[in-house]
Short mmCIF file of C-alpha atoms in Angstrom, two decimals:
data_model
loop_
_atom_site.label_atom_id
_atom_site.label_comp_id
_atom_site.label_asym_id
_atom_site.label_seq_id
_atom_site.Cartn_x
_atom_site.Cartn_y
_atom_site.Cartn_z
CA MET G 146 -35.97 17.27 -10.44
CA LYS G 147 -37.13 14.96 -8.56
CA PHE G 148 -35.62 14.25 -4.81
CA ASP G 149 -34.21 10.90 -5.48
CA GLY G 150 -30.78 9.22 -5.68
CA ARG G 151 -29.66 11.74 -8.33
CA VAL G 152 -30.23 14.92 -5.96
CA ILE G 153 -28.63 13.16 -2.94
CA GLY G 154 -25.74 11.10 -4.46
CA ALA G 155 -24.62 14.52 -6.30
CA ALA G 156 -24.98 16.62 -3.12
CA LEU G 157 -22.86 14.08 -1.16
CA LEU G 158 -20.36 14.12 -3.52
CA GLY G 159 -20.13 17.97 -4.11
CA LEU G 160 -20.45 18.10 -0.08
CA ALA G 161 -17.73 16.09 0.60
CA LEU G 162 -15.14 17.74 -2.26
CA LEU G 163 -15.90 21.02 -0.70
CA LEU G 164 -16.00 20.56 2.92
CA GLY G 165 -13.83 17.13 3.44
CA GLY G 166 -10.42 18.25 2.19
CA GLY G 167 -8.93 19.24 5.69
CA SER G 168 -7.29 16.91 7.78
CA LEU G 169 -7.09 16.30 11.47
CA ARG G 170 -6.51 19.79 12.43
CA PHE G 171 -10.29 20.51 11.02
CA PRO G 172 -12.47 18.39 12.73
CA MET G 173 -15.66 20.38 12.19
CA THR G 174 -15.84 20.32 8.67
CA ARG G 175 -15.48 16.54 9.03
CA LEU G 176 -18.08 16.18 11.06
CA ILE G 177 -20.39 17.96 8.75
CA VAL G 178 -19.58 15.56 5.90
CA GLU G 179 -19.95 12.29 8.44
CA LEU G 180 -23.15 13.29 9.76
CA ALA G 181 -24.49 14.22 6.09
CA SER G 182 -23.52 10.91 4.95
CA ALA G 183 -24.99 8.99 7.90
CA GLY G 184 -28.32 10.53 7.13
CA VAL G 185 -27.86 9.29 3.11
CA LEU G 186 -27.16 5.76 4.35
CA VAL G 187 -30.08 6.00 6.52
CA TRP G 188 -32.34 7.24 3.55
CA TYR G 189 -31.31 4.08 1.41
CA ALA G 190 -31.59 1.99 4.50
CA LEU G 191 -35.38 3.04 4.92
CA ARG G 192 -35.33 2.76 1.30
CA GLY G 193 -34.05 -0.88 1.30
CA TRP G 194 -31.76 -2.73 -1.16
CA ARG G 195 -32.51 -1.69 -4.97
CA ALA G 196 -28.78 -2.19 -6.56
CA PRO G 197 -27.96 -4.93 -8.48
CA VAL G 198 -25.96 -7.66 -6.26
CA ASP G 199 -23.44 -9.45 -8.59
CA ARG G 200 -20.44 -11.21 -7.53
CA TRP G 201 -18.19 -8.62 -7.38
CA SER G 202 -20.59 -6.10 -5.76
CA ALA G 203 -21.44 -8.44 -2.92
CA ALA G 204 -17.54 -9.40 -2.38
CA ALA G 205 -17.11 -5.66 -2.05
CA ILE G 206 -19.72 -5.01 0.50
CA VAL G 207 -18.29 -7.78 2.53
CA PHE G 208 -14.97 -6.24 2.25
CA LEU G 209 -16.75 -2.84 3.39
CA LEU G 210 -18.03 -4.83 6.02
CA LEU G 211 -14.78 -6.19 7.36
CA VAL G 212 -13.30 -2.77 6.98
CA LEU G 213 -15.98 -1.16 9.40
CA ALA G 214 -15.92 -4.23 11.90
CA LEU G 215 -11.78 -3.73 12.35
CA PRO G 216 -12.03 -0.49 14.38
CA LEU G 217 -14.96 -1.95 16.32
CA VAL G 218 -13.18 -5.06 17.17
CA GLN G 219 -10.38 -2.85 18.34
CA LEU G 220 -12.84 -1.16 20.61
CA VAL G 221 -13.85 -4.13 22.73
CA PRO G 222 -12.73 -4.48 25.93
CA LEU G 223 -10.33 -7.43 26.97
CA PRO G 224 -9.76 -8.53 30.56
CA PRO G 225 -6.05 -7.92 31.64
CA SER G 226 -4.56 -11.22 31.19
CA ILE G 227 -5.07 -10.80 27.41
CA TRP G 228 -4.33 -7.48 26.42
CA THR G 229 -1.35 -7.11 28.73
CA ALA G 230 -0.02 -10.09 26.58
CA LEU G 231 -0.35 -8.10 23.26
CA PRO G 232 2.82 -6.84 21.81
CA GLY G 233 3.63 -3.24 22.30
CA ARG G 234 1.31 -3.13 25.69
CA GLU G 235 3.95 -3.28 28.07
CA ASP G 236 4.04 0.76 28.45
CA ALA G 237 0.44 1.01 29.07
CA ALA G 238 0.78 -1.82 31.84
CA ARG G 239 3.31 0.07 33.47
CA ILE G 240 1.72 3.24 33.76
CA LEU G 241 -1.19 1.56 35.29
CA GLU G 242 0.85 -0.10 37.73
CA ALA G 243 2.85 2.97 38.84
CA ALA G 244 -0.18 4.61 39.17
CA GLY G 245 -1.42 2.40 41.91
CA LEU G 246 -4.68 1.52 39.61
CA ALA G 247 -5.60 -2.29 39.41
CA PRO G 248 -5.47 -4.22 35.98
CA ARG G 249 -8.76 -3.20 34.18
CA TRP G 250 -10.31 -4.63 30.97
CA MET G 251 -8.82 -2.76 28.10
CA PRO G 252 -9.24 -2.43 24.16
CA ILE G 253 -6.72 -3.66 21.74
CA SER G 254 -6.69 0.31 20.58
CA LEU G 255 -4.11 2.26 22.33
CA GLN G 256 -5.64 5.30 21.22
CA PRO G 257 -9.38 4.45 21.55
CA ASP G 258 -10.92 7.74 21.10
CA ALA G 259 -8.65 8.01 17.78
CA THR G 260 -9.81 4.87 16.78
CA ARG G 261 -13.80 5.88 17.17
CA LEU G 262 -12.70 8.91 15.00
CA ALA G 263 -11.15 6.84 12.40
CA ALA G 264 -14.77 4.25 12.51
CA ALA G 265 -17.06 7.80 12.19
CA TYR G 266 -14.24 8.60 8.86
CA LEU G 267 -15.49 5.34 7.23
CA ILE G 268 -18.90 6.46 7.00
CA PRO G 269 -18.92 8.74 3.98
CA PRO G 270 -16.85 6.76 1.58
CA ILE G 271 -19.03 3.70 2.22
CA THR G 272 -22.09 5.52 1.90
CA MET G 273 -20.95 7.17 -1.76
CA PHE G 274 -19.86 3.41 -2.83
CA ILE G 275 -23.40 2.70 -1.77
CA VAL G 276 -25.00 5.37 -3.40
CA THR G 277 -23.08 4.60 -6.47
CA LEU G 278 -24.28 0.75 -6.84
CA HIS G 279 -27.86 2.52 -6.51
CA ALA G 280 -27.41 4.60 -9.52
CA THR G 281 -28.21 3.83 -13.02
CA GLN G 282 -25.51 4.81 -15.70
CA ALA G 283 -26.94 8.29 -16.29
CA GLN G 284 -26.89 9.00 -12.58
CA ARG G 285 -23.22 8.02 -12.71
CA VAL G 286 -22.15 10.16 -15.30
CA LEU G 287 -24.09 13.11 -13.60
CA TYR G 288 -21.78 12.34 -10.25
CA GLY G 289 -18.73 12.27 -12.56
CA TRP G 290 -19.53 15.56 -13.70
CA VAL G 291 -19.88 16.92 -10.46
CA ILE G 292 -16.25 15.59 -9.73
CA VAL G 293 -14.94 17.35 -12.64
CA ALA G 294 -16.89 20.63 -11.82
CA MET G 295 -15.38 20.84 -8.39
CA GLY G 296 -12.01 19.94 -10.07
CA LEU G 297 -12.39 22.98 -12.17
CA ALA G 298 -13.54 25.25 -9.61
CA GLY G 299 -10.51 23.87 -7.62
CA ALA G 300 -8.32 24.66 -10.41
CA LEU G 301 -9.60 28.15 -10.66
CA LEU G 302 -9.34 28.65 -6.90
CA GLY G 303 -5.78 27.09 -6.86
CA LEU G 304 -4.55 29.59 -9.95
CA LEU G 305 -5.84 32.50 -7.55
CA GLN G 306 -4.04 31.19 -4.40
CA ALA G 307 -0.86 30.67 -6.63
CA GLY G 308 -1.31 34.71 -7.40
CA GLY G 309 0.04 34.90 -3.63
CA SER G 310 -3.14 36.03 -1.94
CA GLN G 311 -3.42 33.98 1.34
CA SER G 312 -7.30 35.44 1.60
CA PHE G 313 -8.16 32.91 -1.14
CA TYR G 314 -6.92 29.48 1.04
CA LEU G 315 -9.46 27.83 2.75
CA TYR G 316 -7.40 26.23 5.34
CA ASP G 317 -4.68 27.54 7.50
CA VAL G 318 -1.77 25.31 5.66
CA GLY G 319 0.97 27.45 7.69
CA ARG G 320 3.16 27.84 4.40
CA TYR G 321 1.41 29.65 1.44
CA THR G 322 3.67 28.53 -1.51
CA ALA G 323 1.33 26.38 -3.19
CA ALA G 324 -2.32 25.66 -4.80
CA THR G 325 -4.50 23.64 -2.53
CA GLY G 326 -7.82 24.22 -4.08
CA PHE G 327 -10.51 22.87 -1.65
CA PHE G 328 -7.51 21.13 0.49
CA ALA G 329 -5.52 21.64 3.03
CA ASN G 330 -2.75 19.71 1.18
CA LYS G 331 -1.27 20.53 -2.01
CA ASN G 332 -0.80 17.19 -3.20
CA HIS G 333 -4.65 15.89 -2.58
CA HIS G 334 -5.32 18.83 -4.69
CA ALA G 335 -3.15 17.78 -7.29
CA ASP G 336 -5.31 14.34 -6.93
CA LEU G 337 -8.23 15.98 -7.73
CA LEU G 338 -7.14 17.58 -10.81
CA LEU G 339 -5.80 14.43 -12.06
CA ILE G 340 -8.94 12.58 -11.79
CA ALA G 341 -11.06 14.93 -13.19
CA ILE G 342 -9.04 15.01 -16.09
CA LEU G 343 -9.41 11.12 -16.63
CA LEU G 344 -13.14 11.46 -15.61
CA ALA G 345 -13.87 14.38 -18.38
CA GLY G 346 -12.38 12.31 -21.20
CA GLY G 347 -14.30 9.01 -20.04
CA LEU G 348 -17.78 10.99 -19.12
CA ALA G 349 -18.15 12.92 -22.62
CA SER G 350 -17.23 9.62 -24.70
CA THR G 351 -19.81 7.64 -22.56
CA GLY G 352 -22.43 10.32 -22.52
CA ARG G 353 -22.19 10.46 -26.08
CA ARG G 354 -22.92 6.31 -26.43
CA LEU G 355 -25.42 6.52 -24.05
CA GLY G 356 -27.48 9.39 -25.85
CA LEU G 357 -26.94 11.74 -22.95
CA LYS G 358 -26.60 15.61 -23.29
CA SER G 359 -23.10 16.20 -22.86
CA PRO G 360 -20.93 19.32 -22.99
CA PRO G 361 -19.33 19.88 -26.46
CA THR G 362 -15.80 18.19 -27.24
CA LEU G 363 -14.11 21.08 -27.69
CA ALA G 364 -15.29 22.69 -24.10
CA VAL G 365 -14.29 18.99 -22.76
CA ALA G 366 -10.90 19.77 -24.10
CA GLY G 367 -10.38 23.25 -22.88
CA GLY G 368 -11.90 21.91 -19.50
CA ILE G 369 -9.09 19.35 -19.61
CA ALA G 370 -6.12 22.29 -20.51
CA VAL G 371 -7.47 24.15 -17.86
CA LEU G 372 -7.03 21.08 -15.31
CA ALA G 373 -3.82 20.27 -16.61
CA LEU G 374 -2.50 23.95 -16.26
CA ALA G 375 -3.39 23.75 -12.80
CA VAL G 376 -1.45 20.89 -11.77
CA PRO G 377 2.26 22.48 -11.91
CA ALA G 378 0.39 25.51 -9.47
CA ALA G 379 0.24 22.57 -6.74
CA ASN G 380 4.03 22.05 -6.34
CA SER G 381 3.29 18.18 -6.16
CA ARG G 382 5.87 16.19 -7.44
CA MET G 383 3.54 12.93 -8.09
CA GLY G 384 1.12 15.13 -9.47
CA LEU G 385 3.65 16.29 -12.18
CA LEU G 386 4.90 12.68 -12.67
CA MET G 387 1.25 11.40 -13.33
CA LEU G 388 -0.24 14.48 -15.45
CA PRO G 389 0.92 13.27 -18.94
CA ILE G 390 -0.66 9.72 -18.27
CA ALA G 391 -3.91 11.78 -17.07
CA VAL G 392 -3.64 13.78 -20.38
CA LEU G 393 -2.99 11.23 -22.51
CA ALA G 394 -5.18 8.93 -21.29
CA ALA G 395 -8.06 11.51 -21.24
CA ALA G 396 -7.66 12.74 -24.78
CA LEU G 397 -7.52 8.65 -26.05
CA LEU G 398 -10.80 8.61 -24.24
CA LEU G 399 -12.25 11.96 -25.50
CA ALA G 400 -11.16 11.08 -29.09
CA PRO G 401 -13.95 9.61 -31.39
CA ARG G 402 -13.34 5.84 -32.10
CA LYS G 403 -12.97 6.70 -35.75
CA TYR G 404 -10.39 8.83 -35.62
CA LEU G 405 -8.45 6.56 -33.18
CA ARG G 406 -8.54 4.17 -35.86
CA ARG G 407 -6.97 6.94 -38.79
CA LEU G 408 -4.21 8.06 -36.26
CA ARG G 409 -0.75 7.65 -38.20
CA PRO G 410 2.86 7.96 -37.05
CA ARG G 411 2.51 11.78 -38.06
CA ASP G 412 -0.08 12.67 -35.94
CA ALA G 413 1.63 10.75 -32.96
CA ALA G 414 5.07 12.99 -33.81
CA ILE G 415 2.90 16.40 -34.08
CA GLY G 416 1.30 15.41 -30.57
CA ALA G 417 4.65 14.97 -29.11
CA ALA G 418 5.60 18.16 -30.81
CA VAL G 419 2.79 20.32 -29.20
CA LEU G 420 3.51 18.65 -25.61
CA ALA G 421 7.24 19.42 -26.13
CA GLY G 422 6.64 23.01 -27.20
CA LEU G 423 4.26 23.19 -23.68
CA ALA G 424 6.86 21.58 -21.67
CA VAL G 425 9.35 24.23 -22.86
CA VAL G 426 6.83 27.16 -22.19
CA GLY G 427 6.25 26.03 -19.05
CA ALA G 428 10.12 25.32 -17.82
CA SER G 429 10.28 28.93 -18.41
CA SER G 430 7.61 29.96 -15.62
CA GLY G 431 8.24 30.53 -12.29
CA VAL G 432 5.81 28.02 -10.82
CA VAL G 433 7.21 25.01 -12.93
CA SER G 434 10.77 25.95 -12.00
CA ARG G 435 10.10 25.95 -8.12
CA LEU G 436 8.10 22.69 -8.88
CA LEU G 437 11.05 21.06 -10.95
CA ASP G 438 13.85 22.16 -7.91
CA ARG G 439 11.77 19.88 -5.51
CA PHE G 440 12.98 17.02 -7.59
CA GLY G 441 16.69 18.20 -6.57
CA GLY G 442 18.27 18.63 -3.13
CA ASP G 443 18.10 16.37 0.35
CA PRO G 444 16.45 13.29 0.12
CA ASP G 445 12.95 13.78 1.36
CA ALA G 446 12.09 13.40 5.14
CA ARG G 447 9.67 10.73 4.84
CA PHE G 448 12.59 8.45 3.53
CA LYS G 449 14.25 9.49 6.77
CA PHE G 450 11.72 8.68 9.18
CA TRP G 451 10.40 5.36 7.68
CA PRO G 452 12.82 3.37 9.09
CA ASP G 453 11.02 4.42 12.55
CA VAL G 454 7.81 3.45 11.01
CA ILE G 455 9.08 0.17 10.43
CA GLN G 456 10.79 -0.37 13.79
CA ALA G 457 7.48 0.34 15.16
CA ILE G 458 5.35 -1.84 12.94
CA GLY G 459 7.36 -4.72 14.46
CA HIS G 460 7.00 -3.66 17.87
CA TYR G 461 2.95 -3.75 17.78
CA GLN G 462 2.36 -7.19 15.45
CA PRO G 463 0.03 -8.98 15.04
CA VAL G 464 -2.71 -6.81 16.35
CA GLY G 465 -1.52 -2.94 15.69
CA SER G 466 -1.63 0.08 17.78
CA GLY G 467 -5.04 0.64 16.71
CA LEU G 468 -6.75 2.89 14.01
CA GLY G 469 -5.98 6.58 14.59
CA SER G 470 -3.20 6.02 16.77
CA PHE G 471 -0.16 6.90 14.48
CA ILE G 472 1.01 9.93 16.12
CA LYS G 473 1.26 9.17 19.47
CA ILE G 474 2.86 5.62 18.69
CA PHE G 475 5.14 7.41 16.00
CA GLN G 476 6.52 9.74 18.97
CA ARG G 477 7.24 6.68 21.03
CA HIS G 478 9.17 5.45 18.46
CA GLU G 479 10.96 8.23 16.81
CA SER G 480 14.73 8.38 16.64
CA ILE G 481 16.96 11.29 17.63
CA THR G 482 17.96 12.07 13.91
CA THR G 483 14.34 12.80 13.13
CA LEU G 484 13.28 15.19 16.06
CA ASP G 485 14.21 18.03 13.67
CA PHE G 486 11.64 17.67 11.13
CA THR G 487 8.19 18.87 10.83
CA TYR G 488 5.33 17.40 13.09
CA VAL G 489 4.83 13.92 11.36
CA PHE G 490 0.97 13.62 11.30
CA HIS G 491 1.17 10.60 8.91
CA ALA G 492 3.54 7.88 7.69
CA HIS G 493 3.06 9.11 4.08
CA ASN G 494 2.91 5.65 3.11
CA ASP G 495 -0.76 4.27 3.74
CA VAL G 496 0.51 0.70 3.97
CA MET G 497 2.83 1.05 6.44
CA GLU G 498 0.47 3.08 8.30
CA ILE G 499 -2.31 0.56 7.97
CA VAL G 500 -0.22 -2.08 8.95
CA LEU G 501 1.23 -0.25 11.90
CA GLU G 502 -2.41 0.42 13.39
CA THR G 503 -4.10 -2.86 12.51
CA GLY G 504 -1.36 -5.37 11.86
CA TRP G 505 -2.09 -8.87 10.34
CA ALA G 506 -5.65 -8.00 9.72
CA GLY G 507 -4.90 -4.88 7.67
CA VAL G 508 -2.49 -6.59 5.57
CA ALA G 509 -5.23 -9.37 4.58
CA LEU G 510 -7.72 -6.12 3.81
CA ILE G 511 -5.05 -4.45 1.93
CA LEU G 512 -4.41 -7.87 -0.28
CA PHE G 513 -8.00 -8.21 -0.37
CA GLY G 514 -8.73 -4.80 -1.59
CA VAL G 515 -6.23 -4.97 -4.57
CA LEU G 516 -8.00 -8.59 -5.67
CA LEU G 517 -11.05 -6.56 -6.10
CA TRP G 518 -9.71 -4.12 -7.95
CA LEU G 519 -8.03 -6.34 -10.32
CA VAL G 520 -10.99 -8.44 -10.83
CA ALA G 521 -13.33 -5.55 -11.69
CA SER G 522 -10.65 -4.17 -13.99
CA TRP G 523 -10.52 -7.39 -15.95
CA LEU G 524 -14.50 -8.08 -15.44
CA THR G 525 -15.17 -4.77 -17.26
CA LEU G 526 -11.95 -3.97 -19.38
CA ARG G 527 -12.02 -7.80 -20.87
CA PRO G 528 -12.68 -7.48 -24.76
CA ALA G 529 -16.06 -9.59 -24.35
CA ALA G 530 -17.53 -6.23 -21.87
CA TRP G 531 -16.71 -3.74 -23.96
CA GLY G 532 -19.77 -1.40 -24.31
CA ALA G 533 -20.95 2.01 -24.35
CA VAL G 534 -19.60 2.71 -20.63
CA THR G 535 -16.22 1.14 -21.40
CA SER G 536 -14.46 4.77 -21.14
CA LEU G 537 -15.89 5.51 -18.00
CA HIS G 538 -14.49 2.26 -16.69
CA LEU G 539 -11.42 2.85 -18.08
CA ALA G 540 -10.68 6.13 -16.37
CA CYS G 541 -12.09 4.49 -13.13
CA VAL G 542 -9.75 1.85 -13.33
CA LEU G 543 -6.72 4.31 -13.88
CA GLY G 544 -7.87 6.77 -11.39
CA ILE G 545 -7.85 3.96 -8.72
CA ALA G 546 -4.37 3.05 -9.76
CA MET G 547 -3.10 6.51 -9.25
CA LEU G 548 -4.63 7.00 -5.94
CA ALA G 549 -3.19 3.94 -5.03
CA ALA G 550 0.09 4.83 -6.53
CA HIS G 551 0.05 8.25 -4.12
CA SER G 552 -0.87 6.39 -1.46
CA LEU G 553 2.40 4.84 -1.21
CA VAL G 554 4.55 7.97 -0.64
CA ASP G 555 1.43 9.99 0.77
CA TYR G 556 -1.98 9.85 1.99
CA PRO G 557 -4.63 11.15 -0.16
CA LEU G 558 -7.15 8.72 0.95
CA ARG G 559 -6.78 10.43 4.52
CA THR G 560 -9.30 12.89 3.13
CA LEU G 561 -12.85 12.44 3.25
CA GLY G 562 -13.09 14.25 -0.40
CA LEU G 563 -10.77 11.65 -2.07
CA ALA G 564 -12.07 8.84 -0.05
CA CYS G 565 -15.56 9.54 -1.42
CA VAL G 566 -14.09 9.92 -5.00
CA LEU G 567 -12.32 6.72 -4.65
CA ALA G 568 -15.80 4.90 -3.47
CA PHE G 569 -17.55 6.69 -6.55
CA LEU G 570 -14.66 5.19 -8.88
CA ALA G 571 -14.83 1.69 -7.44
CA GLY G 572 -18.93 1.74 -7.60
CA CYS G 573 -18.95 2.52 -11.11
CA LEU G 574 -17.02 -0.90 -11.97
CA SER G 575 -20.17 -2.56 -10.83
CA PRO G 576 -23.03 -3.14 -12.51
CA ALA G 577 -25.70 -0.06 -12.77
CA THR G 578 -29.48 -0.47 -12.06
CA THR G 579 -31.84 0.01 -15.06
CA ASP G 580 -35.03 1.12 -13.69
CA GLY G 581 -34.17 1.38 -10.14
CA THR G 582 -35.32 -2.26 -9.28
CA SER G 583 -33.11 -4.90 -8.11
CA GLN G 584 -31.39 -7.35 -10.51
CA ALA G 585 -29.00 -10.18 -9.61
CA LYS G 586 -26.71 -11.88 -11.66
CA GLY G 587 -24.29 -14.75 -11.16
#
């Protein structure tokens, strides 16, 4: 195989999913993915820009540049007369004064080292987006199958982990009560499984219409079944809630159009009966019972500390406390009623955390990103644009929606593996290259 974007893109995505599932507690695996991504980015820069540049892609590139610029701006030193006047800097100013130190130039970020790490974290997903922009439709299908393959491997690993052996866990997760696959977090493992389910249906359908060599439909259906059965083992409530949506969407994408046109109410009733039967069988298993128990009991801890996060947000507006500073900032504002809970690494709501760390600029970028997703969804799914890759587009749109929904109660995009998956899904919504040369359209 020629050493080109096909090899590099697939290898980068596989590496990100294999080693990018850790958290802040596992910096070495993150560093490997970041260095590899930086090398790929340099390789593409040396080759020159060869991807199509339509209006949406240009806007998306502007968005990425703004996202990358945000932590860099937060690291620019400011004179004492300016940074001491920013909200939330009173404690830092008093510490300098108590230490007998003269006023000095300081950046916006209250934790510059963490902000530098946050800037480095952006390299892999930005690189994956650039790689996807440069890919042909056939290469994008290949990248998608890499995600499905890693999802299946993670599902099998997760089932071994659910068997009770700690030796199958890649990370020290403290409590070994749920499958985590290649991740340190069970919820993020469930996210990969759900995305793989969606992509399996979309890729098989797209591959057939593009005339590419694809796995048989029965094999793809079997893979989807394995992925679906592995989701409950992750003990993720959000994963269980989104599982029926992912399976139904994958089934519709996988089924030939001529079959869909012949569907009758009786077929829908049979399908519902099969799903109900599987639900009854699953409910009798210990894994599903433990998962269902998580929907009851006391309110989730995150609902108890969210008021503290909201209070901290108001304290640091309009510029925020600095990317990556959540842990230290939250500890300053944590109320006495939440001190008995587990150590809080993230807000479990990425909108809150971004607003806390980046202020109004973060709000603007979130709105910009949502607008880009809505526009791309319309451009690729409107009837006038239907074509051979519509199934893949639909899978990508739904995958982005699932990750966004989960980000409201968790932090899936804080892992490099899922951040790169999101970058791939977004990149697939842009026009693809045909022969590797640049194209432009209005």
